[in-house]
CSV table of C-alpha atoms and ligand atoms in Angstrom, one decimal:
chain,number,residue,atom,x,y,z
A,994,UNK,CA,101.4,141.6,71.4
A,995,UNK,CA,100.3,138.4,73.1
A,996,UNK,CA,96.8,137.4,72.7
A,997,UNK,CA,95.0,137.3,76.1
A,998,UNK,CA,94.6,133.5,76.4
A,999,UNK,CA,98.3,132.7,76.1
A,1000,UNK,CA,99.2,134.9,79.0
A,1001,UNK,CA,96.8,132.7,80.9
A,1002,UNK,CA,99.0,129.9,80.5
A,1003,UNK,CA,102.4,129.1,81.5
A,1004,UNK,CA,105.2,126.7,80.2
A,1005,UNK,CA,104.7,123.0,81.6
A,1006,UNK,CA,106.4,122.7,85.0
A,1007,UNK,CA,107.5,119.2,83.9
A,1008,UNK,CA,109.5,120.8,81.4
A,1009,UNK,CA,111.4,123.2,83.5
A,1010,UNK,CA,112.1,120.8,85.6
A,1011,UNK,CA,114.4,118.8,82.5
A,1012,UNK,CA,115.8,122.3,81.8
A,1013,UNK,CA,117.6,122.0,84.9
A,1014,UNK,CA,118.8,118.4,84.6
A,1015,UNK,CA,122.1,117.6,83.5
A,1016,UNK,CA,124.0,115.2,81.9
A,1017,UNK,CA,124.3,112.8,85.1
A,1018,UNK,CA,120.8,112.9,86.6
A,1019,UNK,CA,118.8,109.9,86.5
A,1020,UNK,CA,115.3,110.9,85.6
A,1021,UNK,CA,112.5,109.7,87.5
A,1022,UNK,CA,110.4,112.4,85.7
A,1023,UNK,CA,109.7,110.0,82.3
A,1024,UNK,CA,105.9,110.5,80.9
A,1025,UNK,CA,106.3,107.8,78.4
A,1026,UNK,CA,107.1,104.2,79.0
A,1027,UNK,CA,111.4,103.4,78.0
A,1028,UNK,CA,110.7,100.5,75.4
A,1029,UNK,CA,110.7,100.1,71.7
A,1030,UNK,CA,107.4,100.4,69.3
A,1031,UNK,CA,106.3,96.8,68.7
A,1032,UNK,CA,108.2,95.3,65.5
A,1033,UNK,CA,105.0,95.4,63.8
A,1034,UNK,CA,104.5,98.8,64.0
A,1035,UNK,CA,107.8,99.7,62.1
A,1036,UNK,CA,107.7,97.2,59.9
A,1037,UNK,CA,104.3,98.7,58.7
A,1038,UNK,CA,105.7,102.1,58.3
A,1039,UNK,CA,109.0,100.9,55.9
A,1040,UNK,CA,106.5,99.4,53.7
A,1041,UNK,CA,103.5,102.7,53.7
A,1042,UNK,CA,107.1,104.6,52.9
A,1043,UNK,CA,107.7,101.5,50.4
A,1044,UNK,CA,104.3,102.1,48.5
A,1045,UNK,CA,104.3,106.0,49.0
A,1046,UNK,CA,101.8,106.0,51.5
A,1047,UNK,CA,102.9,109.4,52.1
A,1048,UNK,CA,100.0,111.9,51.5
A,1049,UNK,CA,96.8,113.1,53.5
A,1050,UNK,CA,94.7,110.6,54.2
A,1051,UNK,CA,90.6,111.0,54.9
A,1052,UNK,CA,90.2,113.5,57.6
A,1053,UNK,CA,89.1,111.3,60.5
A,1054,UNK,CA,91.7,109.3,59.4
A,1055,UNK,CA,92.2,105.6,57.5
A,1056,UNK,CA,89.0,103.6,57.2
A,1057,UNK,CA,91.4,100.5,58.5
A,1058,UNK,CA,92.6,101.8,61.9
A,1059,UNK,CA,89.0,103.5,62.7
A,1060,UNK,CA,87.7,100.1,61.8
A,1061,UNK,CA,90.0,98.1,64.0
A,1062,UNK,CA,89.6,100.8,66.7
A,1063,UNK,CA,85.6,100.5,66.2
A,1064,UNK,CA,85.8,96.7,66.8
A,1065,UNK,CA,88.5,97.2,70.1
A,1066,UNK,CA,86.2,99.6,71.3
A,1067,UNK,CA,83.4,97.4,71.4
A,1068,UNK,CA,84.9,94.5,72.5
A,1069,UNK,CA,87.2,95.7,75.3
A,1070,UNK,CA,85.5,98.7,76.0
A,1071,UNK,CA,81.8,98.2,75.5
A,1072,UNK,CA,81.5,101.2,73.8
A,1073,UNK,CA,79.2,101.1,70.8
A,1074,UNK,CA,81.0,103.4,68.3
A,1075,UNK,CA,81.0,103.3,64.2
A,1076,UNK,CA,83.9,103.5,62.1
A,1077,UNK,CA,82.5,107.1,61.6
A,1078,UNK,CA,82.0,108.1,65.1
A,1079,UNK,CA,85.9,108.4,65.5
A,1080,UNK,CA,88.4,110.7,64.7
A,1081,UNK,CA,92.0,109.9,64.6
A,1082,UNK,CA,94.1,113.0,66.4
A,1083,UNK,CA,97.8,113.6,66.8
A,1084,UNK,CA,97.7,112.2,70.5
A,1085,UNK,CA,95.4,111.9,72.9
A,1086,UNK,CA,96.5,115.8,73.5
A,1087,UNK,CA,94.9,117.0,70.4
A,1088,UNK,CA,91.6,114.7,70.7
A,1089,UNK,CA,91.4,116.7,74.5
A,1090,UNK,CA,91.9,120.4,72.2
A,1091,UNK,CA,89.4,119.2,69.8
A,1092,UNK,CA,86.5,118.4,72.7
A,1093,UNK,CA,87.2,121.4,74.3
A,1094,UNK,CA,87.1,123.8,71.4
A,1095,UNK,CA,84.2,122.2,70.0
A,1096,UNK,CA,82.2,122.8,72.9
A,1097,UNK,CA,83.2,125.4,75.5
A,1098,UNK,CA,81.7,129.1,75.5
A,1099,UNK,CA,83.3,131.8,77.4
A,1100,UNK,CA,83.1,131.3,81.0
A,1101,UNK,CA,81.4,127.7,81.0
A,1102,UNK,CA,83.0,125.3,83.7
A,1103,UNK,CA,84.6,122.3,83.4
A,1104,UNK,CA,85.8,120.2,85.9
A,1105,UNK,CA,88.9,118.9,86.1
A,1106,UNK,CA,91.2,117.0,88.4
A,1107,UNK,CA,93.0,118.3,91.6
A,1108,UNK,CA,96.1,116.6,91.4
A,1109,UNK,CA,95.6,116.3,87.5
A,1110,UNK,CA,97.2,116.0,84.0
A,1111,UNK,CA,98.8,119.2,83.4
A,1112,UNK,CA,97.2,120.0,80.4
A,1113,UNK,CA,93.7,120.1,81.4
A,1114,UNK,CA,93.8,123.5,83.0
A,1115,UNK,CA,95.7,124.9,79.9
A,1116,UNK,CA,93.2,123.2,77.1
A,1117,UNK,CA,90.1,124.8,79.3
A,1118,UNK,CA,92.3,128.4,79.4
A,1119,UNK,CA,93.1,128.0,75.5
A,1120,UNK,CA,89.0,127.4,74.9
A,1121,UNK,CA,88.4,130.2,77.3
A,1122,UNK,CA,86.9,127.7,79.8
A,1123,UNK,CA,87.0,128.1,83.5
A,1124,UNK,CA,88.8,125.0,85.5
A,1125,UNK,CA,86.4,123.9,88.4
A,1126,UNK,CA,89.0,121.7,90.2
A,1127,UNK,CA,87.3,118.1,92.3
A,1128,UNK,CA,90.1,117.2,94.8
A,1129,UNK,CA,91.8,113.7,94.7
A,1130,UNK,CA,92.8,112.7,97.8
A,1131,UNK,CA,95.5,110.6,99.7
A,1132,UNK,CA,93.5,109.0,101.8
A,1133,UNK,CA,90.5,107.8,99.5
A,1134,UNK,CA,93.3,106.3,97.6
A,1135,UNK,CA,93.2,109.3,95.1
A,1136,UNK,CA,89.4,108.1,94.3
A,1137,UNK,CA,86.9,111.0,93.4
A,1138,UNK,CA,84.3,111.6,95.8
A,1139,UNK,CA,81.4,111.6,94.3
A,1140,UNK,CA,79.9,114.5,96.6
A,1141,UNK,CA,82.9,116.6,96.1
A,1142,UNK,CA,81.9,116.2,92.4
A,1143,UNK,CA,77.8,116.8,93.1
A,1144,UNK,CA,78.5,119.8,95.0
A,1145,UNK,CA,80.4,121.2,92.2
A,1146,UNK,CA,78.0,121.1,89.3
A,1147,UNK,CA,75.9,124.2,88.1
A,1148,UNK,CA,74.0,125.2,85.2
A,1149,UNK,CA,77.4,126.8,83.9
A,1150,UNK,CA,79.1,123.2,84.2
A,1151,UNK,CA,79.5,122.2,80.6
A,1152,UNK,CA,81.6,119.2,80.8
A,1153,UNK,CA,83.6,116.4,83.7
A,1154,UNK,CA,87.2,115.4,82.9
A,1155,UNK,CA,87.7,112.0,84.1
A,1156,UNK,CA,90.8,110.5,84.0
A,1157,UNK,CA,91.5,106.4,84.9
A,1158,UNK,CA,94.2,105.4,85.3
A,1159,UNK,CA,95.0,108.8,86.7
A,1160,UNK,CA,98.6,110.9,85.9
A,1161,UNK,CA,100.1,111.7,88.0
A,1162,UNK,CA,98.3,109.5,90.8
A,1163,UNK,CA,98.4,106.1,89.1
A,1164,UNK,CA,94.7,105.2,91.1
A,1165,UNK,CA,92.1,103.0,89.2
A,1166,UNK,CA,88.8,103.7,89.7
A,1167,UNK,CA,86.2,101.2,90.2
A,1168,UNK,CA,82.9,100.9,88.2
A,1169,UNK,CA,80.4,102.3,91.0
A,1170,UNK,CA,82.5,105.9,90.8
A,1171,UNK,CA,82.4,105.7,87.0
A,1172,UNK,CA,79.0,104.8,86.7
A,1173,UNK,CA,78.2,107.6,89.6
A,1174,UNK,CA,79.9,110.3,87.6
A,1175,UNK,CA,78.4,109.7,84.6
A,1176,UNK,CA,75.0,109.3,86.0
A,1177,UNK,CA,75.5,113.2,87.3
A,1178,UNK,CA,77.1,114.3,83.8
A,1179,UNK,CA,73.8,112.9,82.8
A,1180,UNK,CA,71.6,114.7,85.2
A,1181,UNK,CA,73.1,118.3,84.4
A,1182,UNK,CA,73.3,117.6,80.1
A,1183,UNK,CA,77.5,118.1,80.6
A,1184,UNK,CA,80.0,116.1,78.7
A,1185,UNK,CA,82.1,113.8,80.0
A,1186,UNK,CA,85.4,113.1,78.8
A,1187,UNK,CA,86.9,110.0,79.2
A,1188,UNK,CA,91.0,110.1,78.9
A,1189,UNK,CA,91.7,106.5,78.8
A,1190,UNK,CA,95.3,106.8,77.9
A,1191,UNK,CA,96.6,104.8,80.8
A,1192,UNK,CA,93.7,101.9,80.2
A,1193,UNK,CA,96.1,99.1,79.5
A,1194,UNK,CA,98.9,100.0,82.1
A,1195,UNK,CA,96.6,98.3,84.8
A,1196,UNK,CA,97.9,95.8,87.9
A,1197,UNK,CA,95.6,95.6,90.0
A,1198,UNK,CA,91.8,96.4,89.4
A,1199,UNK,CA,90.0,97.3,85.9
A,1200,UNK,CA,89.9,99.6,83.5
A,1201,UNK,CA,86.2,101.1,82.8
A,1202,UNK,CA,84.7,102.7,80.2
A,1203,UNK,CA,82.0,105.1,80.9
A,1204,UNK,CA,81.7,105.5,77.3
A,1205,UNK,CA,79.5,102.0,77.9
A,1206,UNK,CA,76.9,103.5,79.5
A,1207,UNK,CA,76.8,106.9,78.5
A,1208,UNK,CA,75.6,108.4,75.4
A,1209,UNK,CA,77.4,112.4,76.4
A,1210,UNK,CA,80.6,110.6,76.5
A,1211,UNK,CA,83.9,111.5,74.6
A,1212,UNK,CA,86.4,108.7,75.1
A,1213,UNK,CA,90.1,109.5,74.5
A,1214,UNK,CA,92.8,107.6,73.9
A,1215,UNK,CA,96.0,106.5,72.2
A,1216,UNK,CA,98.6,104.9,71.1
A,1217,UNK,CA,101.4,107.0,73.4
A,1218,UNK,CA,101.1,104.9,76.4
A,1219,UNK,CA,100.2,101.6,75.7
A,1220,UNK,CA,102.6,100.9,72.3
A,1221,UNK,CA,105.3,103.2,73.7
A,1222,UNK,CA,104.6,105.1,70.5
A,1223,UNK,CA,104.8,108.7,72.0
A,1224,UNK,CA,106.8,110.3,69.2
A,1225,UNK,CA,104.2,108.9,66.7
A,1226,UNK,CA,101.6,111.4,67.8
A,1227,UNK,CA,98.7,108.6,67.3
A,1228,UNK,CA,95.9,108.9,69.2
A,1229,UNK,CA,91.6,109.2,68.6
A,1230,UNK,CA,88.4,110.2,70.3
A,1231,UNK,CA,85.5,108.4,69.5
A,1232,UNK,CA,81.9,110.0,70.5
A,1233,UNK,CA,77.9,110.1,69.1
A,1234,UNK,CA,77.7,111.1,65.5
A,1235,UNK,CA,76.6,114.7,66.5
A,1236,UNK,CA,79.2,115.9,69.0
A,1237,UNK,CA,81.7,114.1,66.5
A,1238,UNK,CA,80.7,116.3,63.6
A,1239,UNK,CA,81.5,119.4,66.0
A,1240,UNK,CA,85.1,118.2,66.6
A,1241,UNK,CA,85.8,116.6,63.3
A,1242,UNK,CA,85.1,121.3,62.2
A,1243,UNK,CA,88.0,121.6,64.1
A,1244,UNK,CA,90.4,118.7,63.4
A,1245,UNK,CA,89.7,119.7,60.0
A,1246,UNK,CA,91.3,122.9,60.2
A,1247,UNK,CA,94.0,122.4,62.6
A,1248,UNK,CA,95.4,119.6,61.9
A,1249,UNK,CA,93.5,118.0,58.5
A,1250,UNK,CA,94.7,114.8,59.0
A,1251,UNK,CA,97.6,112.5,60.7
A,1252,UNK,CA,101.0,111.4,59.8
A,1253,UNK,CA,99.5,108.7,57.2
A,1254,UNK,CA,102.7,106.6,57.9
A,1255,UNK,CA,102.3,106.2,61.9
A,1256,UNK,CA,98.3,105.6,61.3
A,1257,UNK,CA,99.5,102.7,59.6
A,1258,UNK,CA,101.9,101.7,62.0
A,1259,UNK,CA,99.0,102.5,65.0
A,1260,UNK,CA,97.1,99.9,63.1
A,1261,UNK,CA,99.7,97.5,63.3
A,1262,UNK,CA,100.5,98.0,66.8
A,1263,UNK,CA,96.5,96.9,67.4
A,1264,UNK,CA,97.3,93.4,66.2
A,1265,UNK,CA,100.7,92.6,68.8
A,1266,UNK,CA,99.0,91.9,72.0
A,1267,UNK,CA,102.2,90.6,73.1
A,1268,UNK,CA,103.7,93.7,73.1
A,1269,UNK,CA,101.4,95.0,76.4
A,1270,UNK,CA,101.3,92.0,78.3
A,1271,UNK,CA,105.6,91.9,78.3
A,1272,UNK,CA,105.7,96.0,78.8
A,1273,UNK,CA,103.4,95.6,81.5
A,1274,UNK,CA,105.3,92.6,82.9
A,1275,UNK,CA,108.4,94.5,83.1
A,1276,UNK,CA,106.3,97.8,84.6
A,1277,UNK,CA,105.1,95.4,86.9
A,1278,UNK,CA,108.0,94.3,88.7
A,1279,UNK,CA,109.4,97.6,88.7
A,1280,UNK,CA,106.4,99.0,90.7
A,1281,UNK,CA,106.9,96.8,93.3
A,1282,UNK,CA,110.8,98.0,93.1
A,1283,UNK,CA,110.4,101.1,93.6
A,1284,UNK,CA,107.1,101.0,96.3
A,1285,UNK,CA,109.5,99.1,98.5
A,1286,UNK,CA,111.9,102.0,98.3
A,1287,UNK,CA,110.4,104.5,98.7
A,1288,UNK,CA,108.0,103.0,101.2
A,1289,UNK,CA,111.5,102.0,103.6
A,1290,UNK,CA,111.9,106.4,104.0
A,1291,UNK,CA,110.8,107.4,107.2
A,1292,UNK,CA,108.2,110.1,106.8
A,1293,UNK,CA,106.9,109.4,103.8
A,1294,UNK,CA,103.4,107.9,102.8
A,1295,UNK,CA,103.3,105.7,99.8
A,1296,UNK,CA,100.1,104.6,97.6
A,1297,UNK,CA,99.6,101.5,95.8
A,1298,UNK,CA,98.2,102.7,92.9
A,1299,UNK,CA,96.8,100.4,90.5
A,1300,UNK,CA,97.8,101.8,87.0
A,1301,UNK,CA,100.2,103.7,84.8
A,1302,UNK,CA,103.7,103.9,85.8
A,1303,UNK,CA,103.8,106.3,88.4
A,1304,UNK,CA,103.9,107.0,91.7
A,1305,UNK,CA,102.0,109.7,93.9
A,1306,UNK,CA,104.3,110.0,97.4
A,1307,UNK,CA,103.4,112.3,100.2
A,1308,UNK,CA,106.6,114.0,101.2
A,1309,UNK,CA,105.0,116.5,102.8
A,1310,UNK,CA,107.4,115.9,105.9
A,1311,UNK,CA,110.3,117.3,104.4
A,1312,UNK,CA,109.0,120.3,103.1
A,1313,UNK,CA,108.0,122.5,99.7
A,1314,UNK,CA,107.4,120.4,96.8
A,1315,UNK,CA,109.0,122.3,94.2
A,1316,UNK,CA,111.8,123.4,96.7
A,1317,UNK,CA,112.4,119.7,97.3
A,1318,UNK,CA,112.0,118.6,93.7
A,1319,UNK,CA,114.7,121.4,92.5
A,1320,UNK,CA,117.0,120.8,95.6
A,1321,UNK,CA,116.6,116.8,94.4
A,1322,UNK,CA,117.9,117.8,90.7
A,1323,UNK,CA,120.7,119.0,92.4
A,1324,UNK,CA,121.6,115.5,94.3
A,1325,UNK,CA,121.5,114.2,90.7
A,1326,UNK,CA,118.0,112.7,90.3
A,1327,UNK,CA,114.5,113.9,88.6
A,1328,UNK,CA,111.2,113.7,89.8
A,1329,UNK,CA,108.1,116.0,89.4
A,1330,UNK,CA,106.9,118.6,92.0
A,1331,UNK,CA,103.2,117.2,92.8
A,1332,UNK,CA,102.2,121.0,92.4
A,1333,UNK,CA,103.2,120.9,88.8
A,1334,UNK,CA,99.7,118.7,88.8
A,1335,UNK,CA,97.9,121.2,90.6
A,1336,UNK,CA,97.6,123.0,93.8
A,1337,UNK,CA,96.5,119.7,96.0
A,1338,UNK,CA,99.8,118.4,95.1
A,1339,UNK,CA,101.6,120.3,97.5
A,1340,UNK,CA,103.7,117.9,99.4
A,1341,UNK,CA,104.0,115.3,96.9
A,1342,UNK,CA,106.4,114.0,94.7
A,1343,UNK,CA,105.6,112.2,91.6
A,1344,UNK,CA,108.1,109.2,90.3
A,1345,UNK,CA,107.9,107.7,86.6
A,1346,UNK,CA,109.1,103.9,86.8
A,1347,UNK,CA,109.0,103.8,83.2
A,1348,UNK,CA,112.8,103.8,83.1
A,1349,UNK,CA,115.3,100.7,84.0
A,1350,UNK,CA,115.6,99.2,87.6
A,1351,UNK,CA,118.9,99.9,87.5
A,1352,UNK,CA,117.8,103.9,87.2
A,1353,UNK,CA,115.0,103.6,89.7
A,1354,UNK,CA,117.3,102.0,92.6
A,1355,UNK,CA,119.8,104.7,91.5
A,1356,UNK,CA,117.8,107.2,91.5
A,1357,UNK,CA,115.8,106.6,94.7
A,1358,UNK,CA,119.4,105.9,96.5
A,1359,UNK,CA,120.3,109.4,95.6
A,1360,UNK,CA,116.9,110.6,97.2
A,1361,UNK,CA,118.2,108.7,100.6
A,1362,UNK,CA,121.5,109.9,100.6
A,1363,UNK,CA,119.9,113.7,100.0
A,1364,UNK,CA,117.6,113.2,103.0
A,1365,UNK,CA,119.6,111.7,105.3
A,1366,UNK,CA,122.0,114.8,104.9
A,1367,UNK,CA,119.6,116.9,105.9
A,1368,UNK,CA,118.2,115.1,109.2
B,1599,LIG,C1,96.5,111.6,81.3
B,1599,LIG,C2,97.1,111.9,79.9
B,1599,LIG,N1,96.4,112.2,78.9
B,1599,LIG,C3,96.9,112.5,77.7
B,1599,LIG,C4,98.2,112.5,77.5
B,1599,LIG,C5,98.7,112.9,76.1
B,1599,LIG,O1,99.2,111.8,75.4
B,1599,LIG,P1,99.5,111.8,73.8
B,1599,LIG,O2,101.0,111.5,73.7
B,1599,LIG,O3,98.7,110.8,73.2
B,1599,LIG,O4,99.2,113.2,73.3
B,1599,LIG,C6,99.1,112.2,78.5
B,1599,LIG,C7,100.6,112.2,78.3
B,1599,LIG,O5,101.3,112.2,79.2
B,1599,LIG,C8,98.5,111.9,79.8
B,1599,LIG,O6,99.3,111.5,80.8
């Protein structure tokens, strides 16, 4: 009955993982930050409900917010993109369907992250794509490697997945790799696209566009991550007029155009810069919470990432990753099996600050008391 791409795929391991939880578990397992949408942003969808703003809007989506998105683009991103050369998607997940289906044959290769965002395998599956994974390591700070990228381009590679600020590693990555990686897309005619999801959740280091020197570049992004606005479903790609024309085919039949209500309240979320700067305060103070906790556990190696709200730990010491991770639901807390993330992630555990202090000292103290039980 099933076609043969579905059975290629399998449901998220994130998800299974909150099938076990119960009622009493803090969750350390949080892909979205815990705050309220700016003020702004529902003010703007009582009035579009107020003036019936309630029908189909143009396809790529409101002149306004592409307009305000063609000018934040520019400005904070130094990418060069027209009000026309972006298409508003229902999340950043559906602008990452859209380049894929626009532009994978059968059997073309596209490389993708090892530990990486789980839904880059599936997307490549769904488009009948093939996954060529580039390892992210621990000890390069979860940095690409530029030769481990190199040495796995062909003339089947069709397009690089770059993702900074990395889920589930948190890792920043400086200009030279950027630059680098777009340089090879470059030499090989590949895409490359950019999911910038995470580009405002930055402490330390800064975020880069390649999308500012690149003309093969699809940048993606949203509004689920940096205005808490997850269950909005507001995000956009921008790219070139002629690969946009590709994708826009597809948005136009899959999805014909977003909620008209949250791309008006996306819009006003654009104008409160206040909002990031406090979320990231409070993200802020929680990261170095929870680094010192988990960094005071025997056996484990912690990075300082320098971006989104998670964190990448190497627990390698006290066994199987999803064993652990399932064992830790049972002491009442959790976190993500780094192999839900791909194979590399063996031995790692990732934690989501974006819940309270309260839950993260909780939640990490029922962590301790698990492993001290067991030593
Ligand atoms: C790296 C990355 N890209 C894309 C997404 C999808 O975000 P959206 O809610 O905008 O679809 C997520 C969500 O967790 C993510 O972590």
């Amino acid at each position: 009955m099933r076609a043969y791409r579905v059975t290629e795929i399998d449901i998220s391991g994130i998800r299974k993982m909150f099938e076990l939880a119960g009622e009493d578990v803090i969750n350390l397992a949080i892909g979205e930050p815990d705050f309220p949408i700016p003020e702004e942003a529902k003010e703007a969808i009582y009035q579009a409900l107020r003036e019936d703003f309630t029908h189909y809007t143009s396809n790529k989506g409101i002149i306004e917010l592409r307009e305000a998105l063609a000018e934040k683009l520019k400005k904070e991103n130094g990418v060069d993109a027209g009000a026309e050369e972006i298409i508003i998607t229902s999340g950043a997940s559906e602008a990452l369907h859209l380049a894929f289906q626009a532009f994978i044959n059968n059997g073309e290769e596209v490389l993708i992250p090892n530990p990486g965002f789980v839904s880059y395998d599936p997307l490549v599956k769904l488009a009948q794509g093939k996954s060529v994974y580039y390892p992210l390591r621990f000890e390069d700070g979860f940095i690409p490697d530029i030769e481990d990228i190199k040495k796995r381009m062909s003339s089947k590679t069709k397009m690089i997945v770059l993702n900074s600020p990395s889920n589930p590693t948190g890792a920043v990555y400086p200009e030279e790799i950027i630059k680098a990686i777009a340089e090879i897309a470059e030499d090989y005619n590949a895409l490359l696209v950019s999911d910038e999801v995470y580009e405002k959740i930055i402490y330390e280091g800064e975020h880069i566009s390649p999308g500012a020197f690149s003309d093969n570049v699809i940048t993606v992004n949203g509004f689920s991550k940096s205005y808490a606005m997850t269950g909005l479903r507001v995000g956009y790609l921008s790219a070139g007029d002629e690969l946009l024309e590709e994708m826009l085919k597809v948005h136009q039949y899959i999805q014909a155009s977003v909620n008209s209500t949250a791309q008006r309240a996306a819009l006003a979320a654009l104008g409160s810069k206040r909002f990031i700067e406090n979320m990231v305060g409070e993200l802020r103070e929680r990261r170095e919470i929870i680094l010192k906790l988990l960094g005071g556990i025997e056996r484990v190696r912690v990075n300082r990432a320098g971006g989104a709200f998670y964190v990448f730990a190497d627990f390698s010491a006290y066994g199987d990753s999803q064993y652990l991770a399932t064992e830790l639901v049972r002491a009442g807390v959790v976190v993500t099996s780094g192999t839900a993330f791909g194979s590399l992630g063996e031995g790692f555990l990732r934690f989501s600050y974006a819940t309270s202090r309260g839950n993260i000292k909780e939640g990490v103290g029922k962590l301790k008391g698990y492993l001290e039980d067991k030593i």
